[in-house]
Every structure is written in C-alpha cells, then in structure tokens.
Coordinates of C-alpha atoms and ligand atoms in Angstrom, one line a residue:
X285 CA -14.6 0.0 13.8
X286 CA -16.2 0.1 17.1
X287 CA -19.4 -1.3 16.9
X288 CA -21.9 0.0 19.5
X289 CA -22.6 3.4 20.6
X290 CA -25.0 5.9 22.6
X291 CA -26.2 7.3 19.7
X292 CA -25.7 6.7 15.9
X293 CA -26.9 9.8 13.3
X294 CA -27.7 8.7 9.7
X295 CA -27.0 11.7 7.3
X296 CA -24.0 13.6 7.4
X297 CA -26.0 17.1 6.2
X298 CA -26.4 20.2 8.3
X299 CA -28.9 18.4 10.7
X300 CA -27.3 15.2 11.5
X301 CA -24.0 17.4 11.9
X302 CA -25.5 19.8 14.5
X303 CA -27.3 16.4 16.5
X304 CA -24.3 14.6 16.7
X305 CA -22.3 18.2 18.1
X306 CA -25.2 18.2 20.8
X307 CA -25.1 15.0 21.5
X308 CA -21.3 14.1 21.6
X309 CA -20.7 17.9 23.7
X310 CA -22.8 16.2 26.4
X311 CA -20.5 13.5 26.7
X312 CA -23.0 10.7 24.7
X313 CA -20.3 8.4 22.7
X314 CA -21.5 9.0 18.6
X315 CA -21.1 8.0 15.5
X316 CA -22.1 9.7 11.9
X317 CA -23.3 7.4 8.8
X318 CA -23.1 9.0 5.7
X319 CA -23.9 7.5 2.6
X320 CA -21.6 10.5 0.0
X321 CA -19.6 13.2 2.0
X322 CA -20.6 15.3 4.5
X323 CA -22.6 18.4 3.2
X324 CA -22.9 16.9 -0.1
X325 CA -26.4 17.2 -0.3
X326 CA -29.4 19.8 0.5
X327 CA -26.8 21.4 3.1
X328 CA -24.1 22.2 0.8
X329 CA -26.7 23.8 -2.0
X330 CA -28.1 25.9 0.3
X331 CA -27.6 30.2 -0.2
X332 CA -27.2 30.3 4.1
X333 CA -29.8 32.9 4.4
X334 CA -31.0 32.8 8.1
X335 CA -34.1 34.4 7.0
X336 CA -36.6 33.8 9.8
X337 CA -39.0 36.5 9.5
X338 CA -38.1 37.0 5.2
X339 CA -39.1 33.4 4.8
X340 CA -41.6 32.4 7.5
X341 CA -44.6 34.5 7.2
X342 CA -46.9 32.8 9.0
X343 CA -47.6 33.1 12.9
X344 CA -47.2 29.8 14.0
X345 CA -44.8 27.4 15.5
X346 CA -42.2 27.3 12.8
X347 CA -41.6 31.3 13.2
X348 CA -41.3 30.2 16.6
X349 CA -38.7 28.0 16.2
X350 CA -37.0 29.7 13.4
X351 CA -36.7 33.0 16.2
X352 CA -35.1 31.0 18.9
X353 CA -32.5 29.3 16.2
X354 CA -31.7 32.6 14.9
X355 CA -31.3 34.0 18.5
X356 CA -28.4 30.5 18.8
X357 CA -26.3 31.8 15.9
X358 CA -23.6 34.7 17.3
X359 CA -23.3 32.2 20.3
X360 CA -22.7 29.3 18.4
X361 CA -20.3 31.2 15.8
X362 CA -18.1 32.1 18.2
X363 CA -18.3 28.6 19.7
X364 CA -18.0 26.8 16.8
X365 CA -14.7 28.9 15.8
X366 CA -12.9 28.6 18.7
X367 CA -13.3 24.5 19.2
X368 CA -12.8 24.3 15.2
X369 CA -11.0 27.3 13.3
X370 CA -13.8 27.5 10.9
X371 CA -15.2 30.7 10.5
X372 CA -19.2 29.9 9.5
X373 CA -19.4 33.1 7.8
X374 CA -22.1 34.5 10.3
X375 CA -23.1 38.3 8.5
X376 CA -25.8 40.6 9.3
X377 CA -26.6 43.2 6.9
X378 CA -30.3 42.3 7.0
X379 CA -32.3 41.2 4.2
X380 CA -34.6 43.0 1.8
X381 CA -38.0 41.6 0.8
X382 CA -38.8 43.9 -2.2
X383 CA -41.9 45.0 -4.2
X384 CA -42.4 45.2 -7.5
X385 CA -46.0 46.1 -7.3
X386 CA -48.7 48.3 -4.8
X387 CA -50.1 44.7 -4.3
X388 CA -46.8 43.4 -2.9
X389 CA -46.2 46.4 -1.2
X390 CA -49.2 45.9 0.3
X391 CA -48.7 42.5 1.9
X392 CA -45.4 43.5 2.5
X393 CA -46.7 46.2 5.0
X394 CA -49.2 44.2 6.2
X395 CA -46.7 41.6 7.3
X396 CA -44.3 44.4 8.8
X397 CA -47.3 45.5 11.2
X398 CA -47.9 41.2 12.1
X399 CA -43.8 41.0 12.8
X400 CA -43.8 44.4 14.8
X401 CA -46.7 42.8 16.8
X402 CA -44.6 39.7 17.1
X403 CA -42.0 42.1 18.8
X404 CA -39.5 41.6 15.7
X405 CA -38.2 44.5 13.7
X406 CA -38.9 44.9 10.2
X407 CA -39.8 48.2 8.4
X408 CA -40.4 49.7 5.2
X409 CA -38.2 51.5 3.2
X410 CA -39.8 53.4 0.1
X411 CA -38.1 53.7 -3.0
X412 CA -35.9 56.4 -2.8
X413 CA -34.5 55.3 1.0
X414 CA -34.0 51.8 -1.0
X415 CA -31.8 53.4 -3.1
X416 CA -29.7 55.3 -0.7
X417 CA -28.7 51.6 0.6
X418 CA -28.8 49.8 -2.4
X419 CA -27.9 51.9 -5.1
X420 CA -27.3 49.2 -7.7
X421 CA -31.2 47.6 -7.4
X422 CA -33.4 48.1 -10.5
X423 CA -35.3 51.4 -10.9
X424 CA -38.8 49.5 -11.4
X425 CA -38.8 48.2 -8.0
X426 CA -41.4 50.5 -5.5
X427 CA -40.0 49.6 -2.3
X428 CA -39.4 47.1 0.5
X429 CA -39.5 45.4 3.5
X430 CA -36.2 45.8 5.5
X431 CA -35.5 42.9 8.3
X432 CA -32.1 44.1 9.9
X433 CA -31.5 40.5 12.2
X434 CA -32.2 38.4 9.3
X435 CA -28.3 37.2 8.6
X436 CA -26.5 35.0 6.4
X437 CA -24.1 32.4 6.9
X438 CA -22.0 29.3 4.9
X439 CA -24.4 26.5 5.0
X440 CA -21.2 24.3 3.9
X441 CA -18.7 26.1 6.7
X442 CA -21.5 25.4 9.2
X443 CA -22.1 21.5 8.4
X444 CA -18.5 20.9 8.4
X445 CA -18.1 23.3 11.1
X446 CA -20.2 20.9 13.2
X447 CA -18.9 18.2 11.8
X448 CA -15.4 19.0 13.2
X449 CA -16.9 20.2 16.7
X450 CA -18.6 16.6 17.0
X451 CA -15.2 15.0 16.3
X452 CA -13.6 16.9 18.7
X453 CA -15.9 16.1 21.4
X454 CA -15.4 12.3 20.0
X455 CA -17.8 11.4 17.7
X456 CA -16.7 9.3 14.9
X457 CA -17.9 9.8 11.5
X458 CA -18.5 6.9 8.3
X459 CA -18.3 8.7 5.4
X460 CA -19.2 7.0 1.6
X461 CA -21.1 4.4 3.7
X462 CA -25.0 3.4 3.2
X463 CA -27.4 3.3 5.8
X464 CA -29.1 -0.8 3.6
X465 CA -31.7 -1.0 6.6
X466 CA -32.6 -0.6 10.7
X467 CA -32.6 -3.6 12.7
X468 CA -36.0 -3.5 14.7
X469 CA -37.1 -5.9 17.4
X470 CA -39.9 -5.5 20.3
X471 CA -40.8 -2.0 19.1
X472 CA -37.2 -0.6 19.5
X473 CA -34.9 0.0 17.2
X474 CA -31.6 -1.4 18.5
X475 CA -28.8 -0.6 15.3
X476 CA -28.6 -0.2 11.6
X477 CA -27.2 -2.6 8.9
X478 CA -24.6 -0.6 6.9
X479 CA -22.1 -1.7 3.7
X480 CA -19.6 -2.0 6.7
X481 CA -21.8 -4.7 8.4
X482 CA -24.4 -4.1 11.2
X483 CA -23.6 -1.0 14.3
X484 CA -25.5 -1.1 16.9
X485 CA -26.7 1.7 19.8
X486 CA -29.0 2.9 22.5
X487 CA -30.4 6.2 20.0
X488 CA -30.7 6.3 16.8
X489 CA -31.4 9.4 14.9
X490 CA -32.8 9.7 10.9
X491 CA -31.5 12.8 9.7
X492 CA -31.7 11.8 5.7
X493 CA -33.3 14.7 4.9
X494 CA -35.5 14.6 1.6
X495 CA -34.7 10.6 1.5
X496 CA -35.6 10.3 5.2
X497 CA -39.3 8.3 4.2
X498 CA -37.0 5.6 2.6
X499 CA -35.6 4.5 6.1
X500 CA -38.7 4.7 8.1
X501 CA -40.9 2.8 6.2
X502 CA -39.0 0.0 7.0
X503 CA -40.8 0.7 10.3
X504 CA -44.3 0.8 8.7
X505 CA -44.8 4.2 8.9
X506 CA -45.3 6.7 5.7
X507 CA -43.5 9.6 6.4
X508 CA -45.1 12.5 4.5
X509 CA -42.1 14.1 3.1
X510 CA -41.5 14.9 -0.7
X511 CA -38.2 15.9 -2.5
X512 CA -38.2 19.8 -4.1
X513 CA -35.5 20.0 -6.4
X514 CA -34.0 23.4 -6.1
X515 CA -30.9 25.4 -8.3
X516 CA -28.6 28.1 -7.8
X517 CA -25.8 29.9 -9.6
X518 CA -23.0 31.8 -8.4
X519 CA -21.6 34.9 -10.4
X520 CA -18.7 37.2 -9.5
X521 CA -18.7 40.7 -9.6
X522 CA -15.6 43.0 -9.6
X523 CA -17.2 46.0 -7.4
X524 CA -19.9 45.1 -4.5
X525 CA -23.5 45.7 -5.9
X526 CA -25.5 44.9 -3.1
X527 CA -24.5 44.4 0.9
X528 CA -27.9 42.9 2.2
X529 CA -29.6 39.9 0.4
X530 CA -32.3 40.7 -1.9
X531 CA -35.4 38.7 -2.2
X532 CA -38.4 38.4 -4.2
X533 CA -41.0 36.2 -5.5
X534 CA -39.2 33.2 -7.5
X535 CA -35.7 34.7 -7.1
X536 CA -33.3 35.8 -4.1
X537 CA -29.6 37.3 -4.0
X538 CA -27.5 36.7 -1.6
X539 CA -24.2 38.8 -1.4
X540 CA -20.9 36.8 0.0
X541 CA -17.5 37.5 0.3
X542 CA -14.9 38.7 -2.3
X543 CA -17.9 40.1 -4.6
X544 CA -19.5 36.3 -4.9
X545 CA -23.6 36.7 -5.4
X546 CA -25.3 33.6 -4.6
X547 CA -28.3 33.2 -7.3
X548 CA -31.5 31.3 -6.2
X549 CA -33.2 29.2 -6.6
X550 CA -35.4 27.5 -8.5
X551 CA -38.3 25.3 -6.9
X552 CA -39.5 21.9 -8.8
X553 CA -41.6 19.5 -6.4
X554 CA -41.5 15.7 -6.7
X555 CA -38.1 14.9 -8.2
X556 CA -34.7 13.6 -6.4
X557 CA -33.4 14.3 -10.4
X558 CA -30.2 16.7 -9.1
X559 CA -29.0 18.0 -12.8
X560 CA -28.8 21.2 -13.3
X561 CA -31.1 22.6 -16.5
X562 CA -30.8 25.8 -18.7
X563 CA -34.3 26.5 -18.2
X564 CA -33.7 26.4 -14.4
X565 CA -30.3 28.7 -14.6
X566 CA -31.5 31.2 -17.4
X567 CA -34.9 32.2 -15.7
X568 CA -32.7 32.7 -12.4
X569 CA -30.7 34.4 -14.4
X570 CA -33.4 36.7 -16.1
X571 CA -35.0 37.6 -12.6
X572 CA -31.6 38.6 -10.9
X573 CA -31.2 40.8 -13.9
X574 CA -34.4 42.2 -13.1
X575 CA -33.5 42.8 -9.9
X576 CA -30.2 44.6 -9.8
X577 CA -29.3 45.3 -13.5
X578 CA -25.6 44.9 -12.9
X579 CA -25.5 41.3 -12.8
X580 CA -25.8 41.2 -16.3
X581 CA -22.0 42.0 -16.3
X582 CA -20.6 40.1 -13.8
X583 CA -18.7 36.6 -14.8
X584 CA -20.8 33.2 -14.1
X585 CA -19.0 30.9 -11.4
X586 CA -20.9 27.7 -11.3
X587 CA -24.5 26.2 -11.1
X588 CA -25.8 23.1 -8.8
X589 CA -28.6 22.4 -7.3
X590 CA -30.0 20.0 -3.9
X591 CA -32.9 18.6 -3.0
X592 CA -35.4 20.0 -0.3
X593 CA -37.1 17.6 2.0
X594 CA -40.6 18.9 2.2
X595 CA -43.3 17.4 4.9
X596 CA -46.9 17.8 4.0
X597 CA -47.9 20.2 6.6
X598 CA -44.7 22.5 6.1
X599 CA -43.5 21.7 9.8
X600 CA -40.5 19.3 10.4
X601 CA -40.7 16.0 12.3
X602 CA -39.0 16.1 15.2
X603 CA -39.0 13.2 17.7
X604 CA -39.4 9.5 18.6
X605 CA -41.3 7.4 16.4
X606 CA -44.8 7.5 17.2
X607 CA -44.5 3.3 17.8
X608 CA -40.7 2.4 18.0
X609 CA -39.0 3.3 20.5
X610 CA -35.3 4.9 20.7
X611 CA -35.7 6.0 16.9
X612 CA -35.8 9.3 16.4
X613 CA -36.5 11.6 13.4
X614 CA -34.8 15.0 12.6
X615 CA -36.3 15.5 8.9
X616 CA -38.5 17.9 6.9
X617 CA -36.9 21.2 7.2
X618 CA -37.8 22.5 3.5
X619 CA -36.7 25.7 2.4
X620 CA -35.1 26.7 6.2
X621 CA -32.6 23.6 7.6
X622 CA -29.8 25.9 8.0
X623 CA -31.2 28.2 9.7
X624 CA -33.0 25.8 11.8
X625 CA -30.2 23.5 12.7
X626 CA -29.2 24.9 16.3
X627 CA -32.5 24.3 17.0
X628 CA -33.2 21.2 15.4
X629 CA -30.0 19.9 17.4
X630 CA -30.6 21.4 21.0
X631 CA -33.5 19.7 21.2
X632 CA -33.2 16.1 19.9
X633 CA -30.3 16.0 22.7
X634 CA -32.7 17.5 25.4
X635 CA -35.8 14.7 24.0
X636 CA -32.9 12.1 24.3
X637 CA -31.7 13.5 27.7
X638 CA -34.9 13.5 28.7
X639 CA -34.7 17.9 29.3
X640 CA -37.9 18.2 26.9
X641 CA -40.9 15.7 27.5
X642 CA -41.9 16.4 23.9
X643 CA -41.3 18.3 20.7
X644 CA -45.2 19.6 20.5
X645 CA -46.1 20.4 16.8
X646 CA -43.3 18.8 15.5
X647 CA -44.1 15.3 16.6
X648 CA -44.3 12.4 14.6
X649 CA -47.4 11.2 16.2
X650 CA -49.5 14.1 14.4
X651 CA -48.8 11.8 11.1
X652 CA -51.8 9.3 11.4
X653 CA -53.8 12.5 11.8
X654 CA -53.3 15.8 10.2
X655 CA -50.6 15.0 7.6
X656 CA -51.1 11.4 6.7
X657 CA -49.6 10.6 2.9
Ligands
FAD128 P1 -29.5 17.0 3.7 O1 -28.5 18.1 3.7 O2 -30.1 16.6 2.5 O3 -28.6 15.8 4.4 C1 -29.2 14.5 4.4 C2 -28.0 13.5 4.3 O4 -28.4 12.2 4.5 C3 -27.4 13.6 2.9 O5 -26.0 13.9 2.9 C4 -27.6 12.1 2.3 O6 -26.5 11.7 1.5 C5 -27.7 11.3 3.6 N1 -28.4 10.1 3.4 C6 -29.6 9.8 2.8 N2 -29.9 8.5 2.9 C7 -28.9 7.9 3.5 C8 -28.6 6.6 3.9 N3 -29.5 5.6 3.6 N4 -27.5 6.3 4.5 C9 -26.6 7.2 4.9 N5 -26.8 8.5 4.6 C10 -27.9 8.9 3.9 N6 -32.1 26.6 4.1 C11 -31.9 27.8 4.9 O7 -32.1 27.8 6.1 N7 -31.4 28.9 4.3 C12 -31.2 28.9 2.9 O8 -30.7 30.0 2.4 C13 -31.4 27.8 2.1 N8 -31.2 27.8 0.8 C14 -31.4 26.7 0.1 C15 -31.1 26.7 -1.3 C16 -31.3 25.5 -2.1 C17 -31.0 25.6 -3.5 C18 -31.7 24.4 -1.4 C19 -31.9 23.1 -2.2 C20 -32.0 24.3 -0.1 C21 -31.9 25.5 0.7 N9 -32.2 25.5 2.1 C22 -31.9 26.6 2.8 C23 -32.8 24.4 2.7 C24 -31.7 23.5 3.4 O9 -30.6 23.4 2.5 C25 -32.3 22.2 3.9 O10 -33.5 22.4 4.6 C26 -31.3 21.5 4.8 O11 -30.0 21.5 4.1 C27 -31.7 20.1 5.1 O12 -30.6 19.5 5.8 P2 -30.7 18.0 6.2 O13 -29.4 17.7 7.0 O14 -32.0 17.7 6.8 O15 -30.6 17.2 4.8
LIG129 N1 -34.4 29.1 1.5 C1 -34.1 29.2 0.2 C2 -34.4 28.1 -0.7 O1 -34.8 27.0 -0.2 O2 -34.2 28.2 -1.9

C-alpha cells in the first residue's frame, strides 16, 4: 500500500465518493478509507429524491445550495456514464407535495408564491387536475403542490458511480478498513492511523457522515451532529401507479424502475440502532396506503433503514477545522446528502485548491457560536 497521498477521504458514502471524484479529476493523488463497503451506509438507504424545493422550505442558504446541486445533476449524469457505464438513474417527472387538508393546502400555496419569488417553478394542481396525472392517488386528498425539476436518482448507482469515476482518475480505495484515530501535531493534521497501520497526506477530509463527531473530537472539538435513524421499504407493483414521487407529511413515494416504489421513511432522532422494526414498516405501510390505495396489492420487496447525520442548526459543516489545519469536514447533510453531493464535492476541491476562500454559512468556525453542543 502506498502510504502518503495529496488527499486521503474517510467514508466511502455518497459524500466522500463525490470529494475524492473532485479531487482525483484535478489530478490530486487520493485515497478512500472506508470502514464497511462503499454505500453501505446513509447513502445506500436513501429513496434518491433530488427534492430541493419539496424538501427545503426555507429561504436560506441550504435552498441555495440545494438549487445549484440540482442544477450539477444532467451534467454530471452524463459525465458520470460515459467515464463509468453506470447509468445514476437521473429521472424527472417532478414531485408532488400533497394536501390532505385546507390547512396544508394553505401553506402549500403559500410556499408556491415564496418559490415563484425565488424564480423556481412550482404550481398547484387542484384535485381533479391531480387526478388527470395521477389517477391511482387516494380520493381524500384535496390537491397539491407540483415541482416539475425536482428529480430522482439511485443514491447507490450514484455513490458507486463516483466511486468508479475516482478510480479511474486514480484514486485508490480501502474498503472494510477503520479509520482507529488522526495523527495531529502543531495544529495540522498530517495522516490517520488505520487497522492497516498509519497513511499519511497533505488533506485530509472527514466525510463519516452521522459518525463524523467521533473522529473530530480527537481534535477537541464537539461537533454538533446527531444520528436520525430512518426506514424504508420497497414494494413491487405489476402495472405503474404513480410516475412522479408523492410526498406528504411522515411518508413519501418514490416510483423507480420496473414498477419498484420506494416507501419512506421513518424519522427516530438519537439512535445509531440500524434494525429495522414492525412498528417503523407497518405505519409506513399504513400512510402509503393512504396515499395511493393500490399499494395495498402490490408484493413487499424488502425493508432497511440508515442513519442521518443531523447538525444542530440543520446546515452541513463544510470546511477546515476552525483550529487544525489541513483537516477538513464534509458532514451533516441530514435528510438531503444525495442531492447535495455535487455540491458538497465541487467545493471542498475549490477550498483545498484554494478557488473558494471560504464555505460561508457552512463553516465550522460558526460551532463555538451559534450551534455549540
Ligand atoms: P454516509 O452515507 O453515512 O457515509 C459515511 C461513511 O463513513 C459510512 O459508509 C461509514 O461506514 C463510514 N465511516 C464512519 N466512520 C468511519 C471510520 N472511523 N473509518 C472509516 N469509515 C468510517 N438524501 C437525499 O438527498 N434524498 C433522499 O431521497 C434521501 N432519502 C433518505 C432516506 C433515508 C431512509 C435515509 C436514512 C437518508 C436519506 N437521505 C436522502 C439522506 C442521505 O442519505 C444522507 O444525507 C447522505 O447519504 C449522507 O451521506 P454521507 O456520505 O455524508 O454519509
Ligand atoms: N430525504 C428523505 C429522507 O431523509 O427520508
């Protein structure tokens, strides 16, 4: 094993995957530590949905960020397949955010007018023109928000789609191998000890998602970032019964290929605990009944869950260490890493390359003030 490197990347999910593309395509030698397999975590649970304006509500810097990722993924798709062969799944037939009651439709319209504003599109279908597009949704539903960019892709195809792209651009990747400690010296981090012995490099980059606090505080520093278990199920249906993702509160369908609906997901804070529980899978169950009726019918594929790494203030850290220098942080992306991976990797290369001065919101430095744990 070659020992030292331009950059190493601890966590082979989604995130660490797309840093160590960006950072091995501009010629930086890599490597990937990963303590399971690639996309075994967070990244391979998630449902794909690229659901910028469904998901972030908020004005703010997030929605932001989560705009200009979105904006990377047709680009990247096409990139991705022709270095690789893998196809990401990239599909837009928009999302719907659906009301149940006048008081959701309510906000629902309200947050059409805030994303119109924003220059996005969203707009809202009634009832009937719901039904016209989605025959198969339940009767008791009033109507919906319809946000045509919001696409889907495979959160698994992706990670390992980057994966690959890294490797071809010469990055070298440790799978089923721990990440014990960092070694630290003269407020720099200068390697990592690992079960294959110590590696050593000019960068390196946590990217341990909801276990990313573990590794820093061997640098002092509390990173405010707590695990949210979260479950799916898959079911397969033999005729298509929805074509654009339906969400609601506490439950979302997400429509993939060969009449596979992803279920999800449930949302239980404070617990790395991955197993899968009846009461999780039957009230998903229940609500996607709920939802489009037909489910009931269809045959039950599987069930898992992952773990979401939420930080306190909802925004990711992204950046150098606040007081060590050449560590950098690419952790806290919650309910929206897949989507926010092009990001996330464009600009920990440009911090490292020196192209961005500083990742603004996202820094780490904002921990000893607003979000301290
Ligand atoms: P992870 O994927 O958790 O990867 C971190 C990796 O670090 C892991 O593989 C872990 O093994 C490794 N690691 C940890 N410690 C060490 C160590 N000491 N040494 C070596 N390796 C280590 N997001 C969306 O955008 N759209 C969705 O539709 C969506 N749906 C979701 C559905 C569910 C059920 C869940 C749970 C999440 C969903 N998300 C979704 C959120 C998304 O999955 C996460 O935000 C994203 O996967 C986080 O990626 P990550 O690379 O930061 O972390
Ligand atoms: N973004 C969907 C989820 O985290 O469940």
């Amino acid at each position: 094993m070659k020992k030292t490197y331009d950059a190493i990347v601890i966590g082979g999910g989604i995130n660490g995957c797309s840093i160590a593309y960006q950072l091995a395509k501009r010629g930086r030698s890599v490597a990937v530590i990963e303590k399971g397999r690639l996309a075994d975590k967070a990244s391979g649970a998630a449902a794909g949905m690229l659901g910028a304006q469904t998901e972030l509500t908020d004005d703010g810097p997030l929605f932001e960020f989560a705009r200009k990722s979105r904006a990377m993924f047709p680009e990247l798709a096409r990139e991705l397949e022709e270095l690789t062969g893998v196809h990401i799944g990239l599909q837009n037939r928009g999302m719907y955010r659906v009301a149940a009651t006048e008081k959701e439709a309510i906000e629902l319209k309200k947050l059409i007018e805030f994303q119109t504003k924003s220059g996005e599109t969203a707009k809202w279908v009634s009832f009937q023109e719901l039904m016209e597009q989605e025959p198969h949704v339940s009767s008791s539903l009033i109507g919906a928000m319809f946000i045509p960019n919001d696409g889907q892709v495979d959160a698994r195809e992706l990670t390992i789609a980057f994966a690959k792209a890294a490797m071809l651009n010469g990055a070298e990747f440790y799978e089923f191998t721990n990440v014990n400690d960092l070694i630290l010296g003269n407020e720099k981090a200068h390697g990592i000890q690992t079960d294959l012995g110590p590696m050593y490099a000019e960068s390196i980059v946590i990217a341990t998602g909801a276990w990313s606090p573990f590794l820093i505080e061997k640098t002092g520093l509390t990173l405010p970032i707590s695990p949210v278990k979260g479950e799916c199920l898959s079911v397969l249906t033999n005729k298509p019964l929805i074509k654009g993702t339906v969400f609601s509160h506490g439950c979302y369908i997400v429509p993939k290929k060969s009449g596979r609906l992803i279920i999800g997901a449930t949302v239980k804070p404070d617990t790395f605990d991955e197993r899968v529980t009846v009461d999780g899978i039957s009230s998903l169950m229940e609500k996607a009944k709920r939802l489009v009726p037909g489910i009931g019918e269809s045959e039950l594929e599987r069930a898992w869950s992952g773990i979401r790494p939420l930080s306190k203030d909802g925004l990711p850290f992204l950046g150098e260490h606040p007081s060590c220098r050449n560590l950098y942080i690419a952790a806290g992306h919650f309910r929206n890493g897949i989507l926010l991976s092009p990001a996330t990797g464009e600009l920990i290369a440009d911090l490292m390359d020196g192209k961005s001065k500083d990742s603004g919101p996202f820094r780490l430095s904002r921990i000893n003030s607003s979000v301290s744990a």
